[in-house]
Coordinates of C-alpha atoms and ligand atoms in Angstrom, one line a residue:
X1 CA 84.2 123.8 148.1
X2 CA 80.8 123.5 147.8
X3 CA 78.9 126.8 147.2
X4 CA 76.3 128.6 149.7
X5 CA 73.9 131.2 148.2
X6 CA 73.0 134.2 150.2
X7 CA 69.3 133.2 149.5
X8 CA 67.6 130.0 147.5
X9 CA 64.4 131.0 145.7
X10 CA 61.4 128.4 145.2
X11 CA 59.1 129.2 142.6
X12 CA 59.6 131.7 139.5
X13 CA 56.2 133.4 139.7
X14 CA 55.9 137.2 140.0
X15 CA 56.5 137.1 143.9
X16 CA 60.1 134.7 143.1
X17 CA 61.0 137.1 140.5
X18 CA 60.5 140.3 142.1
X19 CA 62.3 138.7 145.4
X20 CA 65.2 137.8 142.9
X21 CA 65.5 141.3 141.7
X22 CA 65.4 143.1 144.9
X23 CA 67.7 140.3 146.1
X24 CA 70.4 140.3 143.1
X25 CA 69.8 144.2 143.1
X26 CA 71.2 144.0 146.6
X27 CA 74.1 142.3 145.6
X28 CA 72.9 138.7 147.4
X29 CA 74.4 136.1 145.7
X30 CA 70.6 134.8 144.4
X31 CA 69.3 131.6 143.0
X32 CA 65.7 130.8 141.6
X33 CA 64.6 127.2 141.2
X34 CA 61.4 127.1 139.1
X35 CA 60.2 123.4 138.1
X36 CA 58.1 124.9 135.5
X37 CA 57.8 127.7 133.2
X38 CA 58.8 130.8 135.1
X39 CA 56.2 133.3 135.2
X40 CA 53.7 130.9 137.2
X41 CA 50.1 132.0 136.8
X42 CA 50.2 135.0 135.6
X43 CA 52.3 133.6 132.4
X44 CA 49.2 132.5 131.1
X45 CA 46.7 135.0 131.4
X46 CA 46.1 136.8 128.5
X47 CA 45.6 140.3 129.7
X48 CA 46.6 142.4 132.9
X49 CA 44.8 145.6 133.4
X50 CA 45.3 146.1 137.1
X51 CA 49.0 146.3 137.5
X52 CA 50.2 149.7 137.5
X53 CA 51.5 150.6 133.9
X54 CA 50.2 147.5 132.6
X55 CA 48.1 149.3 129.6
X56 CA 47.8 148.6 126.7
X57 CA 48.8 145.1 125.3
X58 CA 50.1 143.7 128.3
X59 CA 50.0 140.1 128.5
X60 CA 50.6 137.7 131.3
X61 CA 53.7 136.0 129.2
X62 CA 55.0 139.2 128.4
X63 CA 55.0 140.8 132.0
X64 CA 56.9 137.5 132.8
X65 CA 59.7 137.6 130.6
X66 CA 60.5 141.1 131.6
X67 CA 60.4 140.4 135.4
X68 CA 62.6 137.4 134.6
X69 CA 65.3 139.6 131.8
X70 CA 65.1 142.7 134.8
X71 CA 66.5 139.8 137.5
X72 CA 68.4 138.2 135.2
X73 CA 70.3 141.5 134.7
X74 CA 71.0 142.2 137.6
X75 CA 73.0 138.8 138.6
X76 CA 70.4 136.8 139.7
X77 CA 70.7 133.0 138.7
X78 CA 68.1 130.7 137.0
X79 CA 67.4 126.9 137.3
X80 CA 64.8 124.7 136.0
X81 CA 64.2 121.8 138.6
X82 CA 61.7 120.2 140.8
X83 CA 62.2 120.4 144.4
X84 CA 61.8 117.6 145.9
X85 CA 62.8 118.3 149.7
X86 CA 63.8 121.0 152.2
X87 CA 65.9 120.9 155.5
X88 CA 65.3 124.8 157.0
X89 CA 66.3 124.2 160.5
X90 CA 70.0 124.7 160.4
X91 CA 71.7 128.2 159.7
X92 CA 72.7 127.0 156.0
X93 CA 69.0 125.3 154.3
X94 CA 69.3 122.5 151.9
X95 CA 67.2 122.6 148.7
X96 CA 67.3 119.1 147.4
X97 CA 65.8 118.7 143.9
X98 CA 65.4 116.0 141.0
X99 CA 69.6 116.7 140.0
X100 CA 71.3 118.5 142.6
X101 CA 71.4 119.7 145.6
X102 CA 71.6 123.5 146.8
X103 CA 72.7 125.4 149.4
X104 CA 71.7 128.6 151.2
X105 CA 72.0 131.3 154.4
X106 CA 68.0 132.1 153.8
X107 CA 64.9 130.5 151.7
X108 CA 62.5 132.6 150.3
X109 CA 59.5 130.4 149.1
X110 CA 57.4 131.6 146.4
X111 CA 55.8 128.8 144.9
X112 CA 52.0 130.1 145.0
X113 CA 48.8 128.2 144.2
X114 CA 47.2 125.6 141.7
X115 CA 43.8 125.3 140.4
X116 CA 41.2 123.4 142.6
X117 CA 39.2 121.2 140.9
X118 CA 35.1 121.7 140.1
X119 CA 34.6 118.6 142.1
X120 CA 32.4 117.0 139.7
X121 CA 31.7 113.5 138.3
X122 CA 33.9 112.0 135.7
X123 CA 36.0 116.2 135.7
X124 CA 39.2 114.1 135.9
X125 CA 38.2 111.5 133.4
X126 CA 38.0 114.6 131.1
X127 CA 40.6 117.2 131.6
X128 CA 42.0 117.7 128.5
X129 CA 39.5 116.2 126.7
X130 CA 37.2 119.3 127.1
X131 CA 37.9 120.1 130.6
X132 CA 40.0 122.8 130.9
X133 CA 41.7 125.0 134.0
X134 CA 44.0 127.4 131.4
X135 CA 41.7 129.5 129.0
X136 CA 45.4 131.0 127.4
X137 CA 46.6 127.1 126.9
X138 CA 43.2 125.9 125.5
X139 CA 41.2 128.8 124.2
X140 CA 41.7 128.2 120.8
X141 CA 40.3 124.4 120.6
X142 CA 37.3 125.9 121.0
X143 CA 37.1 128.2 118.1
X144 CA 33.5 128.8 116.8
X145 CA 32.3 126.2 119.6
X146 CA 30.1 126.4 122.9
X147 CA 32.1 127.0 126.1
X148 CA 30.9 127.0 129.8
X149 CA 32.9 128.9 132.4
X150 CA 32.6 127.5 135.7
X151 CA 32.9 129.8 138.6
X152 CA 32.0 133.5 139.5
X153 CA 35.5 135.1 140.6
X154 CA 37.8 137.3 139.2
X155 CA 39.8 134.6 137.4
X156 CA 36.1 132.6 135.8
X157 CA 34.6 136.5 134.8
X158 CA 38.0 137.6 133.1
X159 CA 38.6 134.4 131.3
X160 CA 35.3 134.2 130.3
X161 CA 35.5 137.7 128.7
X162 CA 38.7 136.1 126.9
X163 CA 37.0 133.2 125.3
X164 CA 34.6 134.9 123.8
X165 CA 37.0 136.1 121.1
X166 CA 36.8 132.0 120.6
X167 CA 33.9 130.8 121.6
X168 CA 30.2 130.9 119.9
X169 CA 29.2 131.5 123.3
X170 CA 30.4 131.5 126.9
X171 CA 27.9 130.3 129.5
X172 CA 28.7 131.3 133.2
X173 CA 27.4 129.1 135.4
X174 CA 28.0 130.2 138.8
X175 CA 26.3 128.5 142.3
X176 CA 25.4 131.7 143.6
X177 CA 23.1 134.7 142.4
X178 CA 26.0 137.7 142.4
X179 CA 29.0 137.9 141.6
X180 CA 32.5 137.9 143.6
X181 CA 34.4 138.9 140.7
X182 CA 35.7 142.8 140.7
X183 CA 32.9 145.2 139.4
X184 CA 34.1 146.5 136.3
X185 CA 34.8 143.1 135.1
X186 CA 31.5 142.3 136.3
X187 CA 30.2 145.2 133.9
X188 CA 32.3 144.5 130.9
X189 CA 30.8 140.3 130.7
X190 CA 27.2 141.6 132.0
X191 CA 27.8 144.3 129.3
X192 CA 29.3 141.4 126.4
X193 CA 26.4 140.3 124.1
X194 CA 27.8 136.5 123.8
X195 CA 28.3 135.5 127.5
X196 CA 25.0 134.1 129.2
X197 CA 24.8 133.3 132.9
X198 CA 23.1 130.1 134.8
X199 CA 22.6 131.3 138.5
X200 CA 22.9 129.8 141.5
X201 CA 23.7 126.3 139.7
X202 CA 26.7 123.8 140.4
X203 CA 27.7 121.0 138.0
X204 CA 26.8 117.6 138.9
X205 CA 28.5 115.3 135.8
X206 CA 30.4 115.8 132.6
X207 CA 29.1 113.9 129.9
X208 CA 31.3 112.2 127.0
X209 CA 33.6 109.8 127.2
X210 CA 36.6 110.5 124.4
X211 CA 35.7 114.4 124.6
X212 CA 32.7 116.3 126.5
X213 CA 30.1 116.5 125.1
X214 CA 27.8 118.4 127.8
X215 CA 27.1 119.1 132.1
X216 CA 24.5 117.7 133.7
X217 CA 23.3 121.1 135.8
X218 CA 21.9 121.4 139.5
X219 CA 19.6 124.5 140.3
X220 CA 21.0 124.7 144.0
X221 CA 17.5 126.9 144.9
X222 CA 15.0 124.9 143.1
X223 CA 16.8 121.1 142.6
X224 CA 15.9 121.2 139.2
X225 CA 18.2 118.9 137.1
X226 CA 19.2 120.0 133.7
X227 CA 21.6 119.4 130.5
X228 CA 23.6 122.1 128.9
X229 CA 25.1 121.1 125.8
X230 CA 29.1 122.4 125.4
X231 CA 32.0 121.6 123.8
X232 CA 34.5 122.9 126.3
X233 CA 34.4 123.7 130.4
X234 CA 36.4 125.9 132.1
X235 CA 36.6 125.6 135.3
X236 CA 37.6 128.7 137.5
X237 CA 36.9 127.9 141.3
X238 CA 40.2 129.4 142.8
X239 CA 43.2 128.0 144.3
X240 CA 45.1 125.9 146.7
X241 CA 48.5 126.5 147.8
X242 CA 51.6 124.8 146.4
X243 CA 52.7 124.0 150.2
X244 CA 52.8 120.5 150.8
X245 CA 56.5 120.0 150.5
X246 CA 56.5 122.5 153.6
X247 CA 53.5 120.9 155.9
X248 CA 54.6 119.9 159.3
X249 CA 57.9 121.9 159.1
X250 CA 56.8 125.9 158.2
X251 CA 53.2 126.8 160.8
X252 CA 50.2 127.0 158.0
X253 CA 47.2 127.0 157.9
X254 CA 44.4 123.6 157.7
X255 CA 44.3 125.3 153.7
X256 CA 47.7 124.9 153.6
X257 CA 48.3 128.8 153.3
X258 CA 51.6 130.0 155.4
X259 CA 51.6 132.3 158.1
X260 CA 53.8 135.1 158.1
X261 CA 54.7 138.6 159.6
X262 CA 54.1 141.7 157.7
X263 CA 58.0 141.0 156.5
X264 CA 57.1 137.6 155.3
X265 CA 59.0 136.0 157.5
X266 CA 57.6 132.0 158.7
X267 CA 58.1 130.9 162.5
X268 CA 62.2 129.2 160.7
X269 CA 64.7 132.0 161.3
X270 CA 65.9 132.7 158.2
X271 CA 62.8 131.6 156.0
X272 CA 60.4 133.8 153.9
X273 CA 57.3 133.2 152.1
X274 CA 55.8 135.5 149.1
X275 CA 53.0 135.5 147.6
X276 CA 49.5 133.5 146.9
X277 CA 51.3 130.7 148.9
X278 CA 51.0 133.4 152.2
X279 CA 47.6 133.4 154.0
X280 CA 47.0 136.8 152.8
X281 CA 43.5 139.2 151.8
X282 CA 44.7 140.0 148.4
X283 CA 46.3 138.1 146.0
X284 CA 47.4 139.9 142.7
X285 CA 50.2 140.0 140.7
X286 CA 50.9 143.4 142.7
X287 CA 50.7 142.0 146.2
X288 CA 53.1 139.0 145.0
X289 CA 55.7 141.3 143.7
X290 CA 55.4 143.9 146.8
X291 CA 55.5 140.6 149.2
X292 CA 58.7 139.4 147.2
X293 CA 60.3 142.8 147.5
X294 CA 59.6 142.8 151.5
X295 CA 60.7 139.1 151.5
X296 CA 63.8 139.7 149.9
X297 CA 64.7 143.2 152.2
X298 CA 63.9 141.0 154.9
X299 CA 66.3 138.3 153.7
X300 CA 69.3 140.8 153.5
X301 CA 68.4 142.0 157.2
X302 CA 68.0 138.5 158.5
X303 CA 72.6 137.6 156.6
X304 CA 73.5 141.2 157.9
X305 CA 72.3 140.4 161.5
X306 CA 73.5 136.0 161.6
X307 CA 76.3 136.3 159.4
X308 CA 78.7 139.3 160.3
Ligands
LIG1 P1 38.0 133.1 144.0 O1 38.1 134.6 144.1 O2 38.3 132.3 145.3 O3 36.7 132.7 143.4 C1 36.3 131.4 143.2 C2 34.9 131.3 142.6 O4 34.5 129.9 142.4 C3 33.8 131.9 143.5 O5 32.9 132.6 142.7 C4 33.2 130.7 144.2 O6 31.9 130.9 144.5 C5 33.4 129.7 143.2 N1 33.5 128.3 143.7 C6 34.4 127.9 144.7 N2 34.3 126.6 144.9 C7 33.3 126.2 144.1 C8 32.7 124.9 143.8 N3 33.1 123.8 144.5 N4 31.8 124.8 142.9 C9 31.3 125.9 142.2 N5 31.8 127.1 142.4 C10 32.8 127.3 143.3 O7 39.1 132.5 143.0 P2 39.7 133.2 141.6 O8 38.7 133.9 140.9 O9 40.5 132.1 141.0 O10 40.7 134.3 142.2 C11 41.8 133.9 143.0 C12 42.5 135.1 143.4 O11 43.2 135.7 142.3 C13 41.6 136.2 144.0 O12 42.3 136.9 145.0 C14 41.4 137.1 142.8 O13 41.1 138.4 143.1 C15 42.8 137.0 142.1 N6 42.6 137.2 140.6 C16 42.6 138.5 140.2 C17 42.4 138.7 138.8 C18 42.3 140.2 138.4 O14 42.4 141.0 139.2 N7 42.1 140.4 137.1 C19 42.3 137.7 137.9 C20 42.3 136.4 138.4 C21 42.5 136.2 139.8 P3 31.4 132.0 145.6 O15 31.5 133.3 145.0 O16 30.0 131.5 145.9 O17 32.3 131.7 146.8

């Protein structure tokens, strides 16, 4: 007979595995589908400082593995495959992926957000080649070398503050004249001797053809054109929603960001979202796991009520 899971997780990032640890915690019979490495995001940033408890050494890879081992332990299930369609109208979902197909009573997605591209000329000629969206993944190419950090958020300021434990020198460049990033991050790069910042400034072009070799620079204020010589970019301008697999069936919005209730429950009975995928004011690794513990309470509530 085939089997039916009390809930089908989508996405292994901090929100997926807290929801599979309050879920197996609660006895549901739990599955979580990640098509990646689990740990999402957060698995590579090098250092979290804002998660309660997280001092001292705490790395993004490391916070992931013990999310994963504390679901893992109690009973929840682990599969590495790509979804690659969804039926959620029915009272049992279908999770169809690359190999098999799955079955369960409630869906919890969880499958949060992907870097946007810088939108400049010849950026996707070049990723890889010196364009970069992962400082964890690609800091170390850049050893003794000239990086540029696009972006003035908390992900560009924090990352930039990593690679300069690489890097000759960081260069911010940023299209505004202040920062959005989180003030005492703000402090610590305003406060580190090799990061430099280029206001109010987009990129126009990438220059280089096998590797970079430099960014051809707009002064937004002034139009002044300019070239800034660097041997790596980084770009750090936020992120879209992994929700396309889910457009037309789950209400969203034009972003692509789900709506849900304050129990993270979507306008399908019986489907939850958790998360950076949720249209939501704060996205952390905090808020991910609190919405995947809500997500998966509401989950239990939502097989108690249908199913006996
Ligand atoms: P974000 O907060 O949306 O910031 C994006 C940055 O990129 C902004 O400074 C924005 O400029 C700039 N930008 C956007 N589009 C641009 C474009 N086309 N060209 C040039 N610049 C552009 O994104 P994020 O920093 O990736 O953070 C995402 C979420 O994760 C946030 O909620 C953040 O708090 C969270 N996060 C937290 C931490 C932490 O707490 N340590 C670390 C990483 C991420 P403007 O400022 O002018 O809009």
């Amino acid at each position: 007979m085939e089997h039916i899971y009390d809930t089908i997780i989508i996405g292994g990032g901090p929100a997926g595995l807290s929801a599979g640890l309050y879920a197996a915690r609660s006895k549901m019979d739990t599955l979580i589908i990640e098509r990646a490495a689990f740990g999402g995001q957060v698995a590579t940033t090098n250092e979290i400082d804002n998660y309660p408890g997280s001092i001292e050494n705490c790395t993004g890879a490391t916070l992931s593995v013990r999310m994963k081992e504390q679901a893992a332990e109690f009973g929840a299930l682990f599969v590495s495959e790509e979804v690659v369609e969804v039926e959620l109208e029915g009272d049992i979902k279908v999770v169809k992926c690359m190999r098999e197909t799955y079955k369960a009573k409630t869906i919890i997605i969880t499958t949060g957000a992907y870097p946007r591209l810088g939108g400049f000329k010849n950026e996707v000629e070049l990723r890889g080649k010196g364009i970069s969206y992962c400082a964890t993944c690609d800091a170390d190419f850049y050893e003794g070398l000239d990086i540029a950090v696009l972006g003035g958020g908390d992900s560009a300021i924090s990352e930039a503050i990593y690679l300069t434990k690489f890097g000759e020198t960081v260069t911010v460049i940023h299209r505004r004249d202040e920062l959005r990033a989180a003030k005492s991050l703000q402090e610590k790069a305003f406060n580190n001797p090799k990061i430099k910042f280029i206001w109010d400034t987009v990129v126009e072009e990438a220059k280089g053809e096998n590797g970079l070799e430099g960014l051809v620079l707009k002064n937004i204020k002034t139009g002044k054109v300019s070239d800034l010589k660097t041997d790596g970019c980084f770009v750090f301008v936020g992120y879209l929603p992994v929700s396309e697999l889910y457009k037309g069936k789950i209400t969203m919005t034009s972003r692509g960001d789900i709506i849900t209730d304050e129990e993270m429950k979507t306008n399908i009975p019986g489907v939850f979202v958790a998360g950076d995928i949720r249209e939501k004011l704060l996205r952390q690794v905090i808020t991910a796991a609190a919405d995947g513990a809500i997500a998966a309470t509401a989950a239990e509530h939502y097989i108690e009520n249908k199913f006996s």
